[in-house]
mmCIF file of C-alpha atoms and ligand atoms in Angstrom:
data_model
loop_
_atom_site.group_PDB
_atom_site.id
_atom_site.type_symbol
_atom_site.label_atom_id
_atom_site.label_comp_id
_atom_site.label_asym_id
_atom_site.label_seq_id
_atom_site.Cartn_x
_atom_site.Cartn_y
_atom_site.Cartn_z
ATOM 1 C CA UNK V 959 87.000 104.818 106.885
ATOM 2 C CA UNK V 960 84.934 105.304 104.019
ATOM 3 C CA UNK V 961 85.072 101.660 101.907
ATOM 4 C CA UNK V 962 83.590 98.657 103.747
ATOM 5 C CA UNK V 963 86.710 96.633 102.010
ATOM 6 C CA UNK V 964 89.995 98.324 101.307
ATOM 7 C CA UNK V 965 92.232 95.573 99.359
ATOM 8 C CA UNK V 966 95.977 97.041 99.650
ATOM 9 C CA UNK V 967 97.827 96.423 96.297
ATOM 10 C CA UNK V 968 100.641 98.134 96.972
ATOM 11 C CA UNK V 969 103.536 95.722 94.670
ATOM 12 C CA UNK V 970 105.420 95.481 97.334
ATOM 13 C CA UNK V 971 102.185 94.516 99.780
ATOM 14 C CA UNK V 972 101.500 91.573 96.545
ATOM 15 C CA UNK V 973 105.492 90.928 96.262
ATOM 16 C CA UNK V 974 105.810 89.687 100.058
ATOM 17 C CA UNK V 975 102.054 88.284 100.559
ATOM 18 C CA UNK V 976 103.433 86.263 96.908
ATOM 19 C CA UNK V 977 106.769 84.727 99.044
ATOM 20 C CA UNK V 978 104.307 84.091 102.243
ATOM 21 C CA UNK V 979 102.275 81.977 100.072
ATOM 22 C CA UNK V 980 104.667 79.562 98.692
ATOM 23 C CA UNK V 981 104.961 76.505 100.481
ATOM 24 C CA UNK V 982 108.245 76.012 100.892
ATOM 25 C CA UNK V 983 108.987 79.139 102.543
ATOM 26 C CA UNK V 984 110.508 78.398 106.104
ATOM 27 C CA UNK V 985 108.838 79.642 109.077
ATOM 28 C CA UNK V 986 111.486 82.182 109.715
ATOM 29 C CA UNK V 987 111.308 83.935 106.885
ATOM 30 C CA UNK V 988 107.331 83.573 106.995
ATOM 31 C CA UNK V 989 107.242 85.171 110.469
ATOM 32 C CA UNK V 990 110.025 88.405 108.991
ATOM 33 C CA UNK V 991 107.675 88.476 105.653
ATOM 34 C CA UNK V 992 104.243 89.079 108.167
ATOM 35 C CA UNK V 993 106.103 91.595 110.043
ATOM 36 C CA UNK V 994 107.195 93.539 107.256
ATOM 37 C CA UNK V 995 104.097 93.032 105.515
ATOM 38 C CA UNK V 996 101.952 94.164 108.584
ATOM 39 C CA UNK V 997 103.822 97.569 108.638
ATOM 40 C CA UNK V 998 102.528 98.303 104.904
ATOM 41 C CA UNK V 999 99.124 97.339 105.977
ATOM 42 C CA UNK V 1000 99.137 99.502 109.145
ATOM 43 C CA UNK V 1001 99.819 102.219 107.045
ATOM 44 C CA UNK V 1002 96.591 101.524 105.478
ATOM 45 C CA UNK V 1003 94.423 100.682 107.950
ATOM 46 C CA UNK V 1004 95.510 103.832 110.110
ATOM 47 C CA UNK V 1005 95.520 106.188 107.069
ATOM 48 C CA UNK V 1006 92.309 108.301 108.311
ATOM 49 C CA UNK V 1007 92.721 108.725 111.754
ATOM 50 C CA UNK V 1008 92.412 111.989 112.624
ATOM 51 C CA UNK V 1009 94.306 114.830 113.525
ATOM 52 C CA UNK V 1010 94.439 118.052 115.584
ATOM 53 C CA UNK V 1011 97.697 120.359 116.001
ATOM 54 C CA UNK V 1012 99.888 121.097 118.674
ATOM 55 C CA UNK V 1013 102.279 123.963 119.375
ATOM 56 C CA UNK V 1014 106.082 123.115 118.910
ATOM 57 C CA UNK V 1015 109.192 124.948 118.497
ATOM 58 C CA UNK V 1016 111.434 123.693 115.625
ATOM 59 C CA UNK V 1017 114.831 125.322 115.868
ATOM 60 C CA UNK V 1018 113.929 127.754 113.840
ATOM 61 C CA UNK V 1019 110.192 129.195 115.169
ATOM 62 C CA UNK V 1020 107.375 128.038 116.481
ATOM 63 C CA UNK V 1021 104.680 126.073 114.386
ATOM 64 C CA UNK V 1022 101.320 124.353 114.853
ATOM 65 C CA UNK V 1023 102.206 120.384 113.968
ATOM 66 C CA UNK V 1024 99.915 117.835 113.443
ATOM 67 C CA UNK V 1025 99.666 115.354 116.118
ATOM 68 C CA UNK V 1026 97.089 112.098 116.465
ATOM 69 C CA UNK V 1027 94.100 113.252 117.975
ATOM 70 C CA UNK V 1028 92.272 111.437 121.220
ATOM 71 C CA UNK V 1029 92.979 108.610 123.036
ATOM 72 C CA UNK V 1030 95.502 106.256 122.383
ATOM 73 C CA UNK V 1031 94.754 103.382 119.656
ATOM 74 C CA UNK V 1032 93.655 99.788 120.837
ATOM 75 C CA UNK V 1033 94.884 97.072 119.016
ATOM 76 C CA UNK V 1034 92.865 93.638 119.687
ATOM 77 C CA UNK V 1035 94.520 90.288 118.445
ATOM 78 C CA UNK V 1036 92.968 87.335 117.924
ATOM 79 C CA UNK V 1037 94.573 84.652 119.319
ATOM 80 C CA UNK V 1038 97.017 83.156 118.316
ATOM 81 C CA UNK V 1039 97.574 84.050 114.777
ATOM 82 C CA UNK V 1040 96.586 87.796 115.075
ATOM 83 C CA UNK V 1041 99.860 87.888 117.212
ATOM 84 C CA UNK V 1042 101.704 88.110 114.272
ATOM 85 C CA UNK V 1043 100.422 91.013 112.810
ATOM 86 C CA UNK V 1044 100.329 92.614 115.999
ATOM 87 C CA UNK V 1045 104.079 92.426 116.699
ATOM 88 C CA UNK V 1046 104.721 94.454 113.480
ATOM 89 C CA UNK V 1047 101.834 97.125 114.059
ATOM 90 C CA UNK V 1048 103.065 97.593 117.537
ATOM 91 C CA UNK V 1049 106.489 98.817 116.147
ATOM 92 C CA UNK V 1050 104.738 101.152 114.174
ATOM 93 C CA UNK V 1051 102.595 102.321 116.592
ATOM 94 C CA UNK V 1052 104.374 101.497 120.456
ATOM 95 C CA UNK V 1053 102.250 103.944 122.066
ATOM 96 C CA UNK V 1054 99.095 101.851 121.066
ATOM 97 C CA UNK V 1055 96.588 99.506 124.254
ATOM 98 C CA UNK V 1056 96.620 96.398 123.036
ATOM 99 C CA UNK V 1057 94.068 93.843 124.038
ATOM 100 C CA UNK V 1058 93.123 89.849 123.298
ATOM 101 C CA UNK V 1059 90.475 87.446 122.029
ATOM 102 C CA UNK V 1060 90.660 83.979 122.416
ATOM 103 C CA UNK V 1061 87.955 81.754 120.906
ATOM 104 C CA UNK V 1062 87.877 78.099 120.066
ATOM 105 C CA UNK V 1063 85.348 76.152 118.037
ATOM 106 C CA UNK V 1064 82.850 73.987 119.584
ATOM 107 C CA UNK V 1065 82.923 70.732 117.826
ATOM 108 C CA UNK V 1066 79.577 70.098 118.529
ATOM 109 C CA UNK V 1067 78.199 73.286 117.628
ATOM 110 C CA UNK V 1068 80.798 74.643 115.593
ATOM 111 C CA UNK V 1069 80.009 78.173 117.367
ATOM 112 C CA UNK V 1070 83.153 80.128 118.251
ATOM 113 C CA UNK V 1071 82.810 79.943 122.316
ATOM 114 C CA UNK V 1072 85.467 82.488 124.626
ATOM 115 C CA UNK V 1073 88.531 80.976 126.453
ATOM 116 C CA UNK V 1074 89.882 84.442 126.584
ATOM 117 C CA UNK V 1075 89.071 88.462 126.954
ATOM 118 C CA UNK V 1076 91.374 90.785 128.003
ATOM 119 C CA UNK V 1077 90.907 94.581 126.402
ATOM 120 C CA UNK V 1078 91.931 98.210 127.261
ATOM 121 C CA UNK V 1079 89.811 100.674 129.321
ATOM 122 C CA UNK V 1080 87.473 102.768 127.950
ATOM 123 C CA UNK V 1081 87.164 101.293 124.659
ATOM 124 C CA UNK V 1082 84.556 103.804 123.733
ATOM 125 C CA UNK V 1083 87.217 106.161 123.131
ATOM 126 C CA UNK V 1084 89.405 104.646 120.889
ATOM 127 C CA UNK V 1085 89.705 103.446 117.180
ATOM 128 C CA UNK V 1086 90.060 99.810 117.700
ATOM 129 C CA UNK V 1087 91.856 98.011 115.366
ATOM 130 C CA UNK V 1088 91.222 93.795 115.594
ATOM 131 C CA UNK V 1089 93.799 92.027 114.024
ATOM 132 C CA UNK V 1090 93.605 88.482 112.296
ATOM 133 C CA UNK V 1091 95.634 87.477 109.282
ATOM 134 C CA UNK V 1092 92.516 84.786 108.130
ATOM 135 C CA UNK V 1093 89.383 86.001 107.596
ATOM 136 C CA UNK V 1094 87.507 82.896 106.973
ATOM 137 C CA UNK V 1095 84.240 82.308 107.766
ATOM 138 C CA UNK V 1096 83.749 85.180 109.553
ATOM 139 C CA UNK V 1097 82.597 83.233 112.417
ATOM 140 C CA UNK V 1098 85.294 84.046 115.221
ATOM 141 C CA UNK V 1099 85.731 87.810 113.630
ATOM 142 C CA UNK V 1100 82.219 88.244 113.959
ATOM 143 C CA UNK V 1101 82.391 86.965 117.516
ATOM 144 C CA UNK V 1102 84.950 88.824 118.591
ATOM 145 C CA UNK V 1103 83.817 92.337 117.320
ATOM 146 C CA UNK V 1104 80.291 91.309 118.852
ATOM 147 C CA UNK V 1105 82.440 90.819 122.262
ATOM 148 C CA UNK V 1106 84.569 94.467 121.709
ATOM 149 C CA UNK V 1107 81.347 96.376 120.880
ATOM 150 C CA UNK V 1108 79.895 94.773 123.879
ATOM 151 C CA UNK V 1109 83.107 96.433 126.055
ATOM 152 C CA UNK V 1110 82.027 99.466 124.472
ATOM 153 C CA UNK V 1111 83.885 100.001 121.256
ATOM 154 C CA UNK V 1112 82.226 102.060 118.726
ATOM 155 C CA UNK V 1113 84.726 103.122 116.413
ATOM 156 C CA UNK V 1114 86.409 99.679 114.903
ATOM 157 C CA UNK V 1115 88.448 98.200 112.028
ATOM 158 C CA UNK V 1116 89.082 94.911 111.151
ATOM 159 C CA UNK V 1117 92.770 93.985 109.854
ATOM 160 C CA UNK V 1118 93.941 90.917 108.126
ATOM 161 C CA UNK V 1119 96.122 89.760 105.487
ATOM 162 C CA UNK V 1120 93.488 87.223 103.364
ATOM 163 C CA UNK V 1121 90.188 87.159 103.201
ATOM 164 C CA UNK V 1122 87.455 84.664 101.546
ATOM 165 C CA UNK V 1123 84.384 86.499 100.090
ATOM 166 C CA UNK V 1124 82.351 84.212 102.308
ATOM 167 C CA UNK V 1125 84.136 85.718 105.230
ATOM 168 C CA UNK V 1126 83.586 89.343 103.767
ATOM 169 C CA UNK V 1127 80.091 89.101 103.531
ATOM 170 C CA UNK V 1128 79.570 87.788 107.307
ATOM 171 C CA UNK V 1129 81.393 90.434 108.299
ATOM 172 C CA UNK V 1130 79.274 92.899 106.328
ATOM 173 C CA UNK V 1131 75.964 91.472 107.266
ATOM 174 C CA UNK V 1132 76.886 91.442 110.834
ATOM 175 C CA UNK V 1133 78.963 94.615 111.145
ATOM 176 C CA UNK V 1134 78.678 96.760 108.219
ATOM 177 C CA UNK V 1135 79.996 99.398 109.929
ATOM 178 C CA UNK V 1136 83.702 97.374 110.577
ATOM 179 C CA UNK V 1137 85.489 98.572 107.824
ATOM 180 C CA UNK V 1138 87.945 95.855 106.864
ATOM 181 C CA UNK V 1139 91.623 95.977 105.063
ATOM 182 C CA UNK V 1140 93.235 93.365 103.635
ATOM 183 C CA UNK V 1141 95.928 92.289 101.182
ATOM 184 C CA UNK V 1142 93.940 89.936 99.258
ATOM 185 C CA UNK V 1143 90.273 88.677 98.883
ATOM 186 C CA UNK V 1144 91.067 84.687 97.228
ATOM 187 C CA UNK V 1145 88.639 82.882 95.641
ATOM 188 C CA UNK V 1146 86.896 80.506 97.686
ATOM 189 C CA UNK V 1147 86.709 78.736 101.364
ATOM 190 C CA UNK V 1148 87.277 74.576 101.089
ATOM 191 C CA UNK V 1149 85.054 72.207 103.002
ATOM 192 C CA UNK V 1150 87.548 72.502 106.066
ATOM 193 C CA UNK V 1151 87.269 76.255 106.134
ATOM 194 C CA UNK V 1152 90.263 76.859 104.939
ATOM 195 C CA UNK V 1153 91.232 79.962 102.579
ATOM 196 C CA UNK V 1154 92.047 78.884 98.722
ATOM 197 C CA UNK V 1155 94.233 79.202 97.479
ATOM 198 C CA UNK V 1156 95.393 80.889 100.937
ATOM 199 C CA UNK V 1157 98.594 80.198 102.541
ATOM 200 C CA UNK V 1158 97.329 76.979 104.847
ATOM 201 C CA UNK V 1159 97.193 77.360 108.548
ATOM 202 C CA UNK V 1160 98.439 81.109 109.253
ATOM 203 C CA UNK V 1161 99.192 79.889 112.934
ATOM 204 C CA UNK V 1162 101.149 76.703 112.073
ATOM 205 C CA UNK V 1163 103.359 78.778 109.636
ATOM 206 C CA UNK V 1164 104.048 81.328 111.886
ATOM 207 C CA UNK V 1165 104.811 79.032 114.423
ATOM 208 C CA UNK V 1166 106.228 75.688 113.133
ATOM 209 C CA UNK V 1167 103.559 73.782 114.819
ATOM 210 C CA UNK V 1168 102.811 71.380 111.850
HETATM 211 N N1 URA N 1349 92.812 80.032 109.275
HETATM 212 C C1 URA N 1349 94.013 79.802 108.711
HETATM 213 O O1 URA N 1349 95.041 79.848 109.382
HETATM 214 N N2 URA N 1349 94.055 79.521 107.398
HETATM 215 C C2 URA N 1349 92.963 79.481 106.622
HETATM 216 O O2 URA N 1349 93.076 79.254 105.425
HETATM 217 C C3 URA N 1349 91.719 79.730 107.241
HETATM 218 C C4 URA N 1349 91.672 79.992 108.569
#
């Protein structure tokens, strides 16, 4: 991809993030509203792979069709909130690897450390797409494509549905060659790291665990 940030304002993109935001939305329509909404970004995010042709027959002759070219996509959540946006990419895209981060904070040194790392073969491959509705501070994104490039990916894109600027700019400095899509860049990060004015804890809304 060509922009380093690719903010998807498709109205119906804005419409659902809009109904995701409000508070009082219940956690079952939250979880439908990130699955639809994760289809309309996978659109996006996937919109240059590339292509080669193949030779079909359509009932009426034969034709060269374009087809996906190379390996198979890998799509990396971070857990646990990247799970949601992964459920709705995968029925987009079945055929796609699909692979896991888990990091937690150290409280001590407020580094992201691993608890988790599971990823398809030969990463080196594939476009890998990493998938995490909050990009925050950056910190665990930047960990985690530190940890996929170190499996070998090359070729990667970052997904989510918000973004802080302070979490756009770690990610450029660190890996300006991560091209990232997202629904919305909000204003500002508060003093607990979270996005404002956000959608609170992506995780606990997706999950009722609040
Ligand atoms: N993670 C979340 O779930 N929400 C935020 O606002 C920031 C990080």
């Amino acid at each position: 991809m060509s922009e380093h940030l690719t903010v998807v304002d498709h109205p119906l993109v804005q419409h659902k993030l809009t109904l995701m935001r409000r508070k009082e939305t219940a956690t079952s329509v939250f979880r439908q509203l990130l699955r639809e909404i994760s289809l309309l970004l996978a659109y996006e995010v996937t919109r240059e792979l590339e292509l080669t042709t193949e030779r079909i027959e359509t009932p009426l002759e034969p034709m060269d069709a374009p087809v996906l070219m190379g390996k198979k996509l890998a799509l990396v959540s971070i857990l646990r909130a990247g799970n949601g946006l992964l459920d709705g990419i995968l029925e987009l895209i079945p055929q796609a690897r699909v692979g896991f981060v888990g990091l937690y904070r150290d409280e001590a040194t407020l580094k992201p450390v691993q608890y988790y790392f599971k990823v398809p073969e030969a990463l080196d491959e594939r476009v890998t797409i990493v998938v995490d509705p909050m990009l925050a501070t950056g910190n665990s994104s930047v960990a985690a494509v530190d940890l996929l490039k170190k499996a070998g990916a090359r070729n990667i894109r970052f997904l989510c549905l918000l973004a802080a600027p302070e979490g756009v700019a770690r990610m450029k400095e660190a890996h300006p060659d991560v091209p990232i899509v997202t629904a919305s860049v909000d204003s500002r990060l508060n003093e607990k790291g979270y996005i404002v004015p956000g959608l609170g804890d992506a995780g606990d809304r997706m999950y009722g665990t609040k």
